[in-house]
mmCIF file of C-alpha atoms in Angstrom:
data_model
loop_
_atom_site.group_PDB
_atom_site.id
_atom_site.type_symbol
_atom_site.label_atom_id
_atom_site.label_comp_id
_atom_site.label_asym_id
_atom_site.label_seq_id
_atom_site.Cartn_x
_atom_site.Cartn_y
_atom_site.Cartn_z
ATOM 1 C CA UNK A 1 38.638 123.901 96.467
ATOM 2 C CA UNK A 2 38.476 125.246 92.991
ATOM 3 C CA UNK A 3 40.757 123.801 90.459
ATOM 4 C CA UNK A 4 40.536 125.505 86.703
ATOM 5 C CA UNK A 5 42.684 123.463 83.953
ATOM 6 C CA UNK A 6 43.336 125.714 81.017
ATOM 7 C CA UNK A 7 43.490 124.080 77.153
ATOM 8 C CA UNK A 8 46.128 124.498 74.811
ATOM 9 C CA UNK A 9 49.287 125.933 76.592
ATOM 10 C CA UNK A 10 50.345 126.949 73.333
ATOM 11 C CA UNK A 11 48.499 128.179 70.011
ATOM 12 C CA UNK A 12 49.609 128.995 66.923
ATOM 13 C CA UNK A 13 47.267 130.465 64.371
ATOM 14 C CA UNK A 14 47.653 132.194 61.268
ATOM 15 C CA UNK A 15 46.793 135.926 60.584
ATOM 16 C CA UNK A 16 43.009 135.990 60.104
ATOM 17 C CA UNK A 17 42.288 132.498 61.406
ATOM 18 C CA UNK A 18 39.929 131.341 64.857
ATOM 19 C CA UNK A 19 41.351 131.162 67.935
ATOM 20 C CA UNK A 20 39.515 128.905 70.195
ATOM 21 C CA UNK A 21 41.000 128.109 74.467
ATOM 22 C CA UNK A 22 38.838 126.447 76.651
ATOM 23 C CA UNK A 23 39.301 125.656 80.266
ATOM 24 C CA UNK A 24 36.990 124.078 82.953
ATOM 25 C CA UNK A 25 36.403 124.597 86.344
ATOM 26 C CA UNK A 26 35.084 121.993 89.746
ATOM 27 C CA UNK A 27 33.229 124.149 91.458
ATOM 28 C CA UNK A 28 29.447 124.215 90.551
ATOM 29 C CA UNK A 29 29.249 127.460 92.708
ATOM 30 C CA UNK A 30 31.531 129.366 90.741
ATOM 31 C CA UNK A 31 29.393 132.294 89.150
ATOM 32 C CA UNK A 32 32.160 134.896 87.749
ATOM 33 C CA UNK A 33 34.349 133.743 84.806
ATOM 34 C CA UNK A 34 37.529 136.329 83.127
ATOM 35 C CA UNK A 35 39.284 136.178 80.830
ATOM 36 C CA UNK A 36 42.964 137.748 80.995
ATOM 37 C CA UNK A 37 45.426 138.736 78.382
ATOM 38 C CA UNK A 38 49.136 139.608 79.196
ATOM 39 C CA UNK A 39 51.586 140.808 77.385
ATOM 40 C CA UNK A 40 54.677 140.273 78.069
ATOM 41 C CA UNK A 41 56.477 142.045 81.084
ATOM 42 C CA UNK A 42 53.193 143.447 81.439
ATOM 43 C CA UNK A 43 50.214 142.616 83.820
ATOM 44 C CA UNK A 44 47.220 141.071 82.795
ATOM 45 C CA UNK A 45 44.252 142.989 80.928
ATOM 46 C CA UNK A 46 40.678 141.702 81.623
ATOM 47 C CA UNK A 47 39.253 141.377 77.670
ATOM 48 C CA UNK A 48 35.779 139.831 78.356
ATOM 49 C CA UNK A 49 34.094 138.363 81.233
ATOM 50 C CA UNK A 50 31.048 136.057 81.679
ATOM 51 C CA UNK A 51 28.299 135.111 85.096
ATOM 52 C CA UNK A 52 26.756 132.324 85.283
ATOM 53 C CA UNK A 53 23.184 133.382 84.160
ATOM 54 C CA UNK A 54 24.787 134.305 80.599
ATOM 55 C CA UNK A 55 25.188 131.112 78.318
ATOM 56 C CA UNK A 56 27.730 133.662 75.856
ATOM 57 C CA UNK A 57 28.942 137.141 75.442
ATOM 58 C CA UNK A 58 30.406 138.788 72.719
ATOM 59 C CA UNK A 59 32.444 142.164 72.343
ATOM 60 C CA UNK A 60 33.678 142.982 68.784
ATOM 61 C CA UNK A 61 35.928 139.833 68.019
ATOM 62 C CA UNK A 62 35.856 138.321 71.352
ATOM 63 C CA UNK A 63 32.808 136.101 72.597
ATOM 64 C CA UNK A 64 33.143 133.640 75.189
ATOM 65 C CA UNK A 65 30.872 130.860 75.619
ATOM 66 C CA UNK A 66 29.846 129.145 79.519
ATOM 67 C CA UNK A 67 28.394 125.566 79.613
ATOM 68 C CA UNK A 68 27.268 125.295 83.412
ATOM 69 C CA UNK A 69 26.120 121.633 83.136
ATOM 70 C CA UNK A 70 29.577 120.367 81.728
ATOM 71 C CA UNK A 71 31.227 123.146 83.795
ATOM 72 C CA UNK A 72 33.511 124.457 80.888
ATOM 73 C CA UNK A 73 33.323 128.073 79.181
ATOM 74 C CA UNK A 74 35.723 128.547 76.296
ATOM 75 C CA UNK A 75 37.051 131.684 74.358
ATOM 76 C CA UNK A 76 36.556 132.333 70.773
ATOM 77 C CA UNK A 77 39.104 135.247 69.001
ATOM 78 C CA UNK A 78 38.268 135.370 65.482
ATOM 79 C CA UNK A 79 39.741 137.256 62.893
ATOM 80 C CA UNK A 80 42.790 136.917 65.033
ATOM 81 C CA UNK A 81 45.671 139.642 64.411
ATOM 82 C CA UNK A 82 49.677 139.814 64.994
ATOM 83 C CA UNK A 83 48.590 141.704 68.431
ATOM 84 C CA UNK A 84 46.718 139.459 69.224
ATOM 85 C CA UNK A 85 49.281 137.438 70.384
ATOM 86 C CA UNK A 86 50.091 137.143 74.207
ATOM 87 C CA UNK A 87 49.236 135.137 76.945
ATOM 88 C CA UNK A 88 45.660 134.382 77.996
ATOM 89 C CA UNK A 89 44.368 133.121 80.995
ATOM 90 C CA UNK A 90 41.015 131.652 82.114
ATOM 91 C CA UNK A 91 39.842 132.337 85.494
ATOM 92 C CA UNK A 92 36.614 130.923 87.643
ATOM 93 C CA UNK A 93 35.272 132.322 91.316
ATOM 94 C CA UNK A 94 36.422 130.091 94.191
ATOM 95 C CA UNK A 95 35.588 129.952 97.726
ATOM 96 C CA UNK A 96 37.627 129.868 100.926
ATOM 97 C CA UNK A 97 37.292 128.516 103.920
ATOM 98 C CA UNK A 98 36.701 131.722 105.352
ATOM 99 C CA UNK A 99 33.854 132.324 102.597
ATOM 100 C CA UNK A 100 35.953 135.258 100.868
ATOM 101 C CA UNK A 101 35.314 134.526 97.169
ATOM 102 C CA UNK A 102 39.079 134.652 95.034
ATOM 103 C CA UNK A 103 39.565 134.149 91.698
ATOM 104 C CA UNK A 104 41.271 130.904 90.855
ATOM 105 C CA UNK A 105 43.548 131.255 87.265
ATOM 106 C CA UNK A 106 44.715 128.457 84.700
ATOM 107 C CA UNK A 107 47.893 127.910 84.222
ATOM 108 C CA UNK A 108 47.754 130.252 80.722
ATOM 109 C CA UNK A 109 47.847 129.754 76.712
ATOM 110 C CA UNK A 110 50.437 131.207 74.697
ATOM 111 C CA UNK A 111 48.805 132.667 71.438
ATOM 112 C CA UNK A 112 50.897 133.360 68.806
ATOM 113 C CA UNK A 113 49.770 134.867 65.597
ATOM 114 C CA UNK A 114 51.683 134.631 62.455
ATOM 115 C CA UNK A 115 51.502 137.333 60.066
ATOM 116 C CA UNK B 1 44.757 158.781 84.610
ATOM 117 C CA UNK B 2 43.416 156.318 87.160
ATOM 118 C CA UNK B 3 44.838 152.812 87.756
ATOM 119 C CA UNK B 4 47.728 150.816 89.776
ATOM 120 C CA UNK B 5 50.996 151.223 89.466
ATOM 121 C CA UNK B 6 53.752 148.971 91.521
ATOM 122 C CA UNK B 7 57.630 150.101 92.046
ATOM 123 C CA UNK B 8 59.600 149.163 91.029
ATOM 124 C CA UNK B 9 59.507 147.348 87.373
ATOM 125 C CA UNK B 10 62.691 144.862 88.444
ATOM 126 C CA UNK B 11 64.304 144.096 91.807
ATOM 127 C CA UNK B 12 67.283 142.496 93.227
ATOM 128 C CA UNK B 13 68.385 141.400 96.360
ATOM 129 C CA UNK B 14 70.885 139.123 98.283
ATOM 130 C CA UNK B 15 69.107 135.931 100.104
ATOM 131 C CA UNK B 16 68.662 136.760 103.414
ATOM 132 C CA UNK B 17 67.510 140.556 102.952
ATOM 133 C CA UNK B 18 63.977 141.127 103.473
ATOM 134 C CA UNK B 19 62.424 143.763 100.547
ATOM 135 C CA UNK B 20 59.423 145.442 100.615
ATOM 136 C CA UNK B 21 57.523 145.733 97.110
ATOM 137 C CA UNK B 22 55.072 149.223 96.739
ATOM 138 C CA UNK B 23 51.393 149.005 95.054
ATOM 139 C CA UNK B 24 49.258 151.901 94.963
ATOM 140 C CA UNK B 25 45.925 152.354 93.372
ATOM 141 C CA UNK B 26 43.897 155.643 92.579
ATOM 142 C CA UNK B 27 40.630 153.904 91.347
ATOM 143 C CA UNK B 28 38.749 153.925 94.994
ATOM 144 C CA UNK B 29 38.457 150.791 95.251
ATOM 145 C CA UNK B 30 38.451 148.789 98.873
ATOM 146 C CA UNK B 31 39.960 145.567 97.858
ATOM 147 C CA UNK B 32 43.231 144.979 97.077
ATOM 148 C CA UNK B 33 45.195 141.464 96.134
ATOM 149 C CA UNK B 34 48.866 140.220 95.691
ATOM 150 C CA UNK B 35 49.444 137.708 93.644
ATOM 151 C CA UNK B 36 52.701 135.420 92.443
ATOM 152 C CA UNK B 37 53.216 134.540 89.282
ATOM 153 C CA UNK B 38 56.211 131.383 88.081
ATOM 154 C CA UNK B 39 56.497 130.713 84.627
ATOM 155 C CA UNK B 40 53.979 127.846 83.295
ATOM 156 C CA UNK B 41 51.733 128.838 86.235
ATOM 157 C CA UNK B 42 48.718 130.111 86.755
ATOM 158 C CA UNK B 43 48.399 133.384 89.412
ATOM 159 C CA UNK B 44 48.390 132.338 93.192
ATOM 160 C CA UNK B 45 46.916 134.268 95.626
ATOM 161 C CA UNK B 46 49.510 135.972 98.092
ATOM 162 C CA UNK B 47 47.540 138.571 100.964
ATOM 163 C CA UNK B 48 44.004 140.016 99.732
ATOM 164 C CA UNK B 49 42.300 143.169 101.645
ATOM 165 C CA UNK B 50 39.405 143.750 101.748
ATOM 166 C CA UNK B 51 39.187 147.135 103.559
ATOM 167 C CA UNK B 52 41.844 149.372 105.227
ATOM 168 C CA UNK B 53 43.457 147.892 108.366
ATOM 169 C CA UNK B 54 41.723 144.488 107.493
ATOM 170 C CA UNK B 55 44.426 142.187 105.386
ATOM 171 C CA UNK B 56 43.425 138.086 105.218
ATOM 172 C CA UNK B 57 46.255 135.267 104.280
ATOM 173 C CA UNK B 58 45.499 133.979 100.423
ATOM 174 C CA UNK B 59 46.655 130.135 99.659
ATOM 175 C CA UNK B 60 50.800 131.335 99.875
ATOM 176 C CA UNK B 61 51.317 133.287 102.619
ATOM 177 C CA UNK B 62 54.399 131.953 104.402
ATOM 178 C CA UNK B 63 57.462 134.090 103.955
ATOM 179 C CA UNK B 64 55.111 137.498 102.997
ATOM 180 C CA UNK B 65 53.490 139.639 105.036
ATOM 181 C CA UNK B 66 51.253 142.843 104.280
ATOM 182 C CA UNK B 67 49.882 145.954 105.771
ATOM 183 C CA UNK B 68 46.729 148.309 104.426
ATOM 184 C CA UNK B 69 47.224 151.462 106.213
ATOM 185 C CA UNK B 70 45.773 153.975 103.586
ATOM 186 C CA UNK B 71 42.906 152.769 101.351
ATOM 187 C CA UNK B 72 45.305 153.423 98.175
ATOM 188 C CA UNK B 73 48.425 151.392 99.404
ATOM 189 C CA UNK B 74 48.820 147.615 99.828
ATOM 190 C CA UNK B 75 52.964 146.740 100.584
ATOM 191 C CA UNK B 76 54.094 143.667 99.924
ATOM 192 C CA UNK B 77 56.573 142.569 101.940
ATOM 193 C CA UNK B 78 59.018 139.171 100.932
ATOM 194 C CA UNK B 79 60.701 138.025 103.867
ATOM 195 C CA UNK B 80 64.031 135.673 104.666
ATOM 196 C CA UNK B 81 61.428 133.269 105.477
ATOM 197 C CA UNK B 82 60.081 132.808 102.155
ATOM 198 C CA UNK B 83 62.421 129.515 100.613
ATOM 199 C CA UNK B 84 61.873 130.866 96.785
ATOM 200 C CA UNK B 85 61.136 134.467 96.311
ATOM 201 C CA UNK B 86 62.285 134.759 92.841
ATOM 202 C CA UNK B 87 59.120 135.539 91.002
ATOM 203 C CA UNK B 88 57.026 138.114 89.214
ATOM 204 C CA UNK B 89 54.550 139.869 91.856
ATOM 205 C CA UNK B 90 51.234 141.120 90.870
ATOM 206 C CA UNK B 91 49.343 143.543 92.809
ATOM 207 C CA UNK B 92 45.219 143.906 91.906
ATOM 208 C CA UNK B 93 42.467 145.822 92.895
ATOM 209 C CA UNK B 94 38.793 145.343 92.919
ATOM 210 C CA UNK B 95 35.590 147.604 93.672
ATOM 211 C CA UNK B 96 34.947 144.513 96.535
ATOM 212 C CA UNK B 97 35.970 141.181 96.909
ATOM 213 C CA UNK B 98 33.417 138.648 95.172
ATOM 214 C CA UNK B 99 32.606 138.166 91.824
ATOM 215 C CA UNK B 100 34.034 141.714 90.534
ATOM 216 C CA UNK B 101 36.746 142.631 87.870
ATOM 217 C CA UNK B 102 40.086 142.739 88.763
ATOM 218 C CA UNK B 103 42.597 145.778 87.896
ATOM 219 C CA UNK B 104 46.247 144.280 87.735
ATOM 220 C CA UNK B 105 49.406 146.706 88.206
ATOM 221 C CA UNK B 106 52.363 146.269 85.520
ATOM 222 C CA UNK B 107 54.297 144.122 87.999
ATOM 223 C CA UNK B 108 57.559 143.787 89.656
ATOM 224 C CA UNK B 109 59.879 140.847 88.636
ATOM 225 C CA UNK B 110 62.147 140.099 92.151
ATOM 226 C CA UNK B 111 65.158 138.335 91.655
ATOM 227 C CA UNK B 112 67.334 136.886 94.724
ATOM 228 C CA UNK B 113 70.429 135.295 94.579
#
């Protein structure tokens, strides 16, 4: 099945610096990648997602970037703010055996930004 | 003000008690997902629904089980049976299943001792 690994676990950036997480995925049929922040105690937001006929997206700050050969799509904050920081977590489509297509999640990267 | 909300925020309960955690969702939407969440983990799949009276087992079933009686509610329900049911639930919906956005709830952090 789909496995996603998530890179850093942790990030710490300074206020106004690049943030840059990148995960990859297995499964060369995946087509549908979010990305997730969470707050904490909270649940997680969707900030920007990505198919597989798009190469990169952007929205404001955010862009994410999907390389379908190496199978690895990365997130890119820039400017990055004290709110900014949370948890973030990659996600890729996955099949079942039943054919139901779930979303499979890394395991999360803390952000912090430092004022 | 349409979303999901889950009740309630924190839970406890004695081992051995079964407890049943509430999700509702006002967005229309026909699927609807629980999820577990440990610290240092990713989200694992629980139950997903993808219609009313139609629920399917997600990659941690054992010790839950579910019900989709009304398009807008999705119970979770943490039985005896399940050996560590300490956790932060998630509850998400989705206009479909597939390759579609997902609308979490705020959560509900269970805690059984």
């Amino acid at each position: 099945g789909e496995n996603v690994e998530q890179h850093p676990s942790t990030l710490s950036v300074q206020e106004g610096d690049s943030a840059v997480i990148k995960c990859t995925y297995s499964d060369s049929a995946s087509n549908y990648f979010p990305w997730y922040k969470q707050e904490l105690g909270k649940g997680p937001q969707l900030i920007i997602d990505i198919r597989s006929n798009v190469g990169e997206k952007k929205d404001q700050r955010i862009a994410v970037t999907l390389n379908k050969t190496a199978k690895h799509f990365s997130l890119h904050i820039t400017e990055t703010q004290p709110e900014d920081s949370a948890v973030y977590f990659c996600a890729a489509t996955g099949f079942m055996n039943t054919g139901f297509q779930k979303l499979v999640f890394g395991t999360g990267t803390r952000l912090l930004v430092s004022p | 003000d349409g979303g999901i909300t889950q009740s309630p925020k924190y839970l406890f309960r004695k081992e051995g008690q079964n407890v049943t955690l509430s999700c509702e969702q006002n967005l229309n939407h026909d699927a609807m997902y629980w999820y577990r969440q440990d610290p240092g983990q990713g989200l694992r799949l629980i139950y997903y629904s993808q219609i009313v009276n139609d629920f399917q087992k997600g990659d941690i079933a054992e010790g839950y089980s579910v019900s989709r009686e009304k398009k807008e509610s999705f119970p979770l329900t943490v039985t005896s049976a399940q050996k560590n049911p300490t956790a932060f639930y998630l509850c998400a919906s989705s206009i479909s299943t597939g390759p579609y956005e997902q609308y979490f709830g705020p959560g509900t952090r269970l805690t059984v001792t």
